[in-house]
Amino acid sequence: DAGVIQSPRHEVTEMGQEVTLRCKLISGHNSLFWYRQTMMRGLELLIYFNNNVPIDDSGMPEDRFSAKMPNASFSTLKIQPSEPRDSAVYFCASGRIPTNEQFFGPGTRLTVL
Amino acid sequence: EDQVTQSPEALRLQEGESSSLNCSYTVSGLRGLFWYRQDPGKGPEFLFTLYSAGEEKEKERLKATLTKKESFLHITAPKPEDSATYLCASSGGGATNKLIFGTGTLLAVQP
């Protein structure tokens, strides 16, 4: 059974450019979580969806960040415009209500120059 | 405010030297305590879920236990391949299904 799929695995871009990260959930899962991980701040929850509906976006740093779930199995996280301080590893995780267990993808390492 | 604290931040063991990692939580109405393993350059890998005080779960050399205030991850006779960062997380009260993560314990097992 395929796990969570993220793309791209690595992204290097210049300040001011738009960045789109993609995530495919595990089949049958109905919750989707976006995290950011840095050495300084550890693993931070940005936003999560239940059944395609955004539930909590209080972790989204600012209006430059947006996330969508156009269908039940796919999500995007967009940063526009990107800044050097956005450099981090971004993970998505999928889960199944109500167990609260989350399964993480391999992550996207983002570097903004 | 719900919080999860892990200790120690880093632990170095000799192969075969058993030890425990600690995860303290302050969560009202705990609905699950989760342990993950993270290898460098990879996403966290799910290990265990504990739901109530007194519960224990085992997997190979790892055993997780839960009390009303903390959880322990016991590592028995560790091997170098057990080297990783171990994260714990709590699922708090209310309707939310989000997890609150600790900052992790970096475990290094030397041969």
GROMACS .gro file of C-alpha atoms in nm:
model
  224
    1ASP     CA    1   0.000   0.000   0.000
    2ALA     CA    2   0.151   0.334  -0.102
    3GLY     CA    3   0.225   0.581   0.173
    4VAL     CA    4   0.190   0.956   0.161
    5ILE     CA    5   0.345   1.097  -0.154
    6GLN     CA    6   0.501   1.443  -0.164
    7SER     CA    7   0.651   1.636  -0.452
    8PRO     CA    8   0.891   1.779  -0.520
    9ARG     CA    9   1.139   1.626  -0.275
   10HIS     CA   10   1.374   1.921  -0.309
   11GLU     CA   11   1.303   2.275  -0.421
   12VAL     CA   12   1.551   2.558  -0.456
   13THR     CA   13   1.410   2.893  -0.554
   14GLU     CA   14   1.485   3.260  -0.533
   15MET     CA   15   1.325   3.508  -0.300
   16GLY     CA   16   0.999   3.641  -0.439
   17GLN     CA   17   0.915   3.335  -0.645
   18GLU     CA   18   0.601   3.128  -0.599
   19VAL     CA   19   0.645   2.779  -0.457
   20THR     CA   20   0.385   2.500  -0.470
   21LEU     CA   21   0.423   2.185  -0.268
   22ARG     CA   22   0.205   1.882  -0.338
   23CYS     CA   23   0.077   1.594  -0.129
   24LYS     CA   24  -0.123   1.279  -0.205
   25LEU     CA   25  -0.297   1.116   0.091
   26ILE     CA   26  -0.307   0.747   0.173
   27SER     CA   27  -0.612   0.588   0.015
   28GLY     CA   28  -0.906   0.582   0.258
   29HIS     CA   29  -0.769   0.854   0.484
   30ASN     CA   30  -0.979   1.163   0.549
   31SER     CA   31  -0.750   1.401   0.740
   32LEU     CA   32  -0.459   1.597   0.597
   33PHE     CA   33  -0.197   1.790   0.795
   34TRP     CA   34   0.078   2.025   0.674
   35TYR     CA   35   0.384   2.069   0.898
   36ARG     CA   36   0.706   2.265   0.881
   37GLN     CA   37   1.024   2.144   1.050
   38THR     CA   38   1.333   2.349   1.131
   39MET     CA   39   1.619   2.300   1.374
   40MET     CA   40   1.516   2.605   1.571
   41ARG     CA   41   1.141   2.546   1.602
   42GLY     CA   42   1.104   2.172   1.555
   43LEU     CA   43   0.786   2.036   1.399
   44GLU     CA   44   0.512   2.298   1.363
   45LEU     CA   45   0.158   2.235   1.245
   46LEU     CA   46   0.059   2.484   0.975
   47ILE     CA   47  -0.293   2.376   0.883
   48TYR     CA   48  -0.512   2.069   0.878
   49PHE     CA   49  -0.820   1.949   0.692
   50ASN     CA   50  -1.088   1.698   0.783
   51ASN     CA   51  -1.293   1.563   0.492
   52ASN     CA   52  -1.149   1.834   0.263
   53VAL     CA   53  -1.255   2.116   0.496
   54PRO     CA   54  -0.989   2.338   0.661
   55ILE     CA   55  -1.031   2.305   1.037
   56ASP     CA   56  -0.741   2.496   1.189
   57ASP     CA   57  -0.507   2.729   1.002
   58SER     CA   58  -0.375   2.912   1.306
   59GLY     CA   59  -0.024   2.785   1.237
   60MET     CA   60   0.000   2.941   0.893
   61PRO     CA   61   0.271   3.205   0.932
   62GLU     CA   62   0.110   3.479   0.726
   63ASP     CA   63  -0.097   3.554   0.419
   64ARG     CA   64   0.185   3.446   0.191
   65PHE     CA   65   0.094   3.086   0.277
   66SER     CA   66  -0.219   2.915   0.146
   67ALA     CA   67  -0.334   2.554   0.132
   68LYS     CA   68  -0.608   2.378  -0.061
   69MET     CA   69  -0.764   2.036  -0.098
   70PRO     CA   70  -0.923   2.029  -0.442
   71ASN     CA   71  -1.029   1.668  -0.384
   72ALA     CA   72  -1.029   1.403  -0.113
   73SER     CA   73  -0.685   1.266  -0.196
   74PHE     CA   74  -0.473   1.565  -0.292
   75SER     CA   75  -0.352   1.889  -0.134
   76THR     CA   76  -0.126   2.180  -0.221
   77LEU     CA   77   0.062   2.427  -0.004
   78LYS     CA   78   0.154   2.748  -0.181
   79ILE     CA   79   0.397   3.018  -0.073
   80GLN     CA   80   0.377   3.344  -0.266
   81PRO     CA   81   0.607   3.531  -0.252
   82SER     CA   82   0.870   3.310  -0.091
   83GLU     CA   83   1.130   3.448   0.150
   84PRO     CA   84   1.461   3.303   0.280
   85ARG     CA   85   1.305   3.248   0.624
   86ASP     CA   86   1.063   3.001   0.465
   87SER     CA   87   1.352   2.760   0.411
   88ALA     CA   88   1.262   2.440   0.595
   89VAL     CA   89   1.143   2.084   0.543
   90TYR     CA   90   0.769   2.070   0.479
   91PHE     CA   91   0.584   1.751   0.564
   92CYS     CA   92   0.232   1.645   0.499
   93ALA     CA   93   0.068   1.370   0.697
   94SER     CA   94  -0.257   1.187   0.646
   95GLY     CA   95  -0.481   1.025   0.900
   96ARG     CA   96  -0.815   0.867   0.955
   97ILE     CA   97  -1.072   1.015   1.192
   98PRO     CA   98  -1.117   0.933   1.480
   99THR     CA   99  -0.793   0.745   1.552
  100ASN     CA  100  -0.578   1.062   1.535
  101GLU     CA  101  -0.285   0.853   1.412
  102GLN     CA  102  -0.095   1.043   1.145
  103PHE     CA  103   0.133   0.901   0.877
  104PHE     CA  104   0.396   1.130   0.735
  105GLY     CA  105   0.530   1.170   0.385
  106PRO     CA  106   0.901   1.196   0.304
  107GLY     CA  107   0.895   1.576   0.306
  108THR     CA  108   0.996   1.856   0.071
  109ARG     CA  109   1.320   2.033   0.151
  110LEU     CA  110   1.270   2.397   0.049
  111THR     CA  111   1.559   2.639   0.011
  112VAL     CA  112   1.482   3.002  -0.069
  113LEU     CA  113   1.788   3.199  -0.173
  114GLU     CA  114  -0.194   2.554   2.747
  115ASP     CA  115  -0.138   2.199   2.625
  116GLN     CA  116   0.230   2.110   2.622
  117VAL     CA  117   0.460   1.815   2.557
  118THR     CA  118   0.816   1.805   2.694
  119GLN     CA  119   1.075   1.541   2.611
  120SER     CA  120   1.395   1.453   2.795
  121PRO     CA  121   1.680   1.416   2.755
  122GLU     CA  122   1.740   1.621   2.440
  123ALA     CA  123   2.016   1.379   2.340
  124LEU     CA  124   2.126   1.038   2.464
  125ARG     CA  125   2.430   0.835   2.374
  126LEU     CA  126   2.430   0.463   2.456
  127GLN     CA  127   2.661   0.173   2.400
  128GLU     CA  128   2.516  -0.117   2.207
  129GLY     CA  129   2.327  -0.336   2.454
  130GLU     CA  130   2.292  -0.061   2.716
  131SER     CA  131   1.921  -0.029   2.796
  132SER     CA  132   1.764   0.307   2.882
  133SER     CA  133   1.442   0.509   2.874
  134LEU     CA  134   1.323   0.827   2.708
  135ASN     CA  135   1.073   1.049   2.884
  136CYS     CA  136   0.774   1.242   2.753
  137SER     CA  137   0.582   1.463   2.997
  138TYR     CA  138   0.251   1.607   2.891
  139THR     CA  139   0.005   1.860   3.026
  140VAL     CA  140  -0.311   1.806   2.827
  141SER     CA  141  -0.666   1.826   2.946
  142GLY     CA  142  -0.856   1.519   2.840
  143LEU     CA  143  -0.580   1.321   2.669
  144ARG     CA  144  -0.717   1.127   2.373
  145GLY     CA  145  -0.394   0.961   2.272
  146LEU     CA  146  -0.017   0.969   2.324
  147PHE     CA  147   0.188   0.892   2.014
  148TRP     CA  148   0.549   0.791   1.958
  149TYR     CA  149   0.733   0.842   1.631
  150ARG     CA  150   1.082   0.766   1.507
  151GLN     CA  151   1.254   1.004   1.264
  152ASP     CA  152   1.567   0.918   1.069
  153PRO     CA  153   1.776   1.196   0.910
  154GLY     CA  154   1.625   1.320   0.586
  155LYS     CA  155   1.299   1.129   0.636
  156GLY     CA  156   0.953   1.191   0.771
  157PRO     CA  157   0.850   1.075   1.117
  158GLU     CA  158   0.754   0.707   1.123
  159PHE     CA  159   0.462   0.605   1.342
  160LEU     CA  160   0.551   0.364   1.625
  161PHE     CA  161   0.279   0.349   1.893
  162THR     CA  162  -0.043   0.498   2.023
  163LEU     CA  163  -0.131   0.478   2.393
  164TYR     CA  164  -0.477   0.576   2.509
  165SER     CA  165  -0.500   0.524   2.885
  166ALA     CA  166  -0.278   0.517   3.194
  167GLY     CA  167  -0.131   0.174   3.252
  168GLU     CA  168  -0.131   0.080   2.886
  169GLU     CA  169   0.186  -0.068   2.736
  170LYS     CA  170   0.284  -0.150   2.378
  171GLU     CA  171   0.590  -0.326   2.242
  172LYS     CA  172   0.770  -0.352   1.912
  173GLU     CA  173   1.100  -0.538   1.890
  174ARG     CA  174   1.336  -0.366   2.138
  175LEU     CA  175   1.096  -0.080   2.213
  176LYS     CA  176   0.828  -0.065   2.478
  177ALA     CA  177   0.608   0.238   2.540
  178THR     CA  178   0.425   0.295   2.868
  179LEU     CA  179   0.180   0.562   2.984
  180THR     CA  180   0.092   0.720   3.318
  181LYS     CA  181  -0.141   1.010   3.389
  182LYS     CA  182   0.141   1.263   3.345
  183GLU     CA  183   0.409   1.103   3.133
  184SER     CA  184   0.507   0.835   2.888
  185PHE     CA  185   0.828   0.638   2.866
  186LEU     CA  186   0.990   0.473   2.570
  187HIS     CA  187   1.206   0.192   2.701
  188ILE     CA  188   1.481   0.064   2.474
  189THR     CA  189   1.614  -0.278   2.566
  190ALA     CA  190   1.958  -0.386   2.444
  191PRO     CA  191   1.969  -0.123   2.169
  192LYS     CA  192   2.154  -0.170   1.843
  193PRO     CA  193   2.318   0.097   1.624
  194GLU     CA  194   2.019   0.082   1.387
  195ASP     CA  195   1.800   0.215   1.670
  196SER     CA  196   1.983   0.548   1.638
  197ALA     CA  197   1.728   0.816   1.543
  198THR     CA  198   1.527   1.103   1.684
  199TYR     CA  199   1.226   0.986   1.884
  200LEU     CA  200   0.928   1.219   1.896
  201CYS     CA  201   0.624   1.201   2.117
  202ALA     CA  202   0.298   1.382   2.060
  203SER     CA  203  -0.033   1.418   2.238
  204SER     CA  204  -0.381   1.451   2.102
  205GLY     CA  205  -0.558   1.692   2.329
  206GLY     CA  206  -0.905   1.756   2.445
  207GLY     CA  207  -1.190   1.904   2.255
  208ALA     CA  208  -1.295   1.824   1.904
  209THR     CA  209  -0.954   1.880   1.749
  210ASN     CA  210  -0.760   1.589   1.604
  211LYS     CA  211  -0.434   1.776   1.578
  212LEU     CA  212  -0.121   1.656   1.758
  213ILE     CA  213   0.109   1.855   1.983
  214PHE     CA  214   0.468   1.739   1.932
  215GLY     CA  215   0.763   1.750   2.167
  216THR     CA  216   1.105   1.856   2.041
  217GLY     CA  217   1.237   1.501   2.040
  218THR     CA  218   1.523   1.297   2.186
  219LEU     CA  219   1.821   1.231   1.960
  220LEU     CA  220   1.942   0.880   2.035
  221ALA     CA  221   2.285   0.758   1.926
  222VAL     CA  222   2.378   0.394   1.984
  223GLN     CA  223   2.745   0.319   1.943
  224PRO     CA  224   2.873  -0.030   1.850
   0.00000   0.00000   0.00000
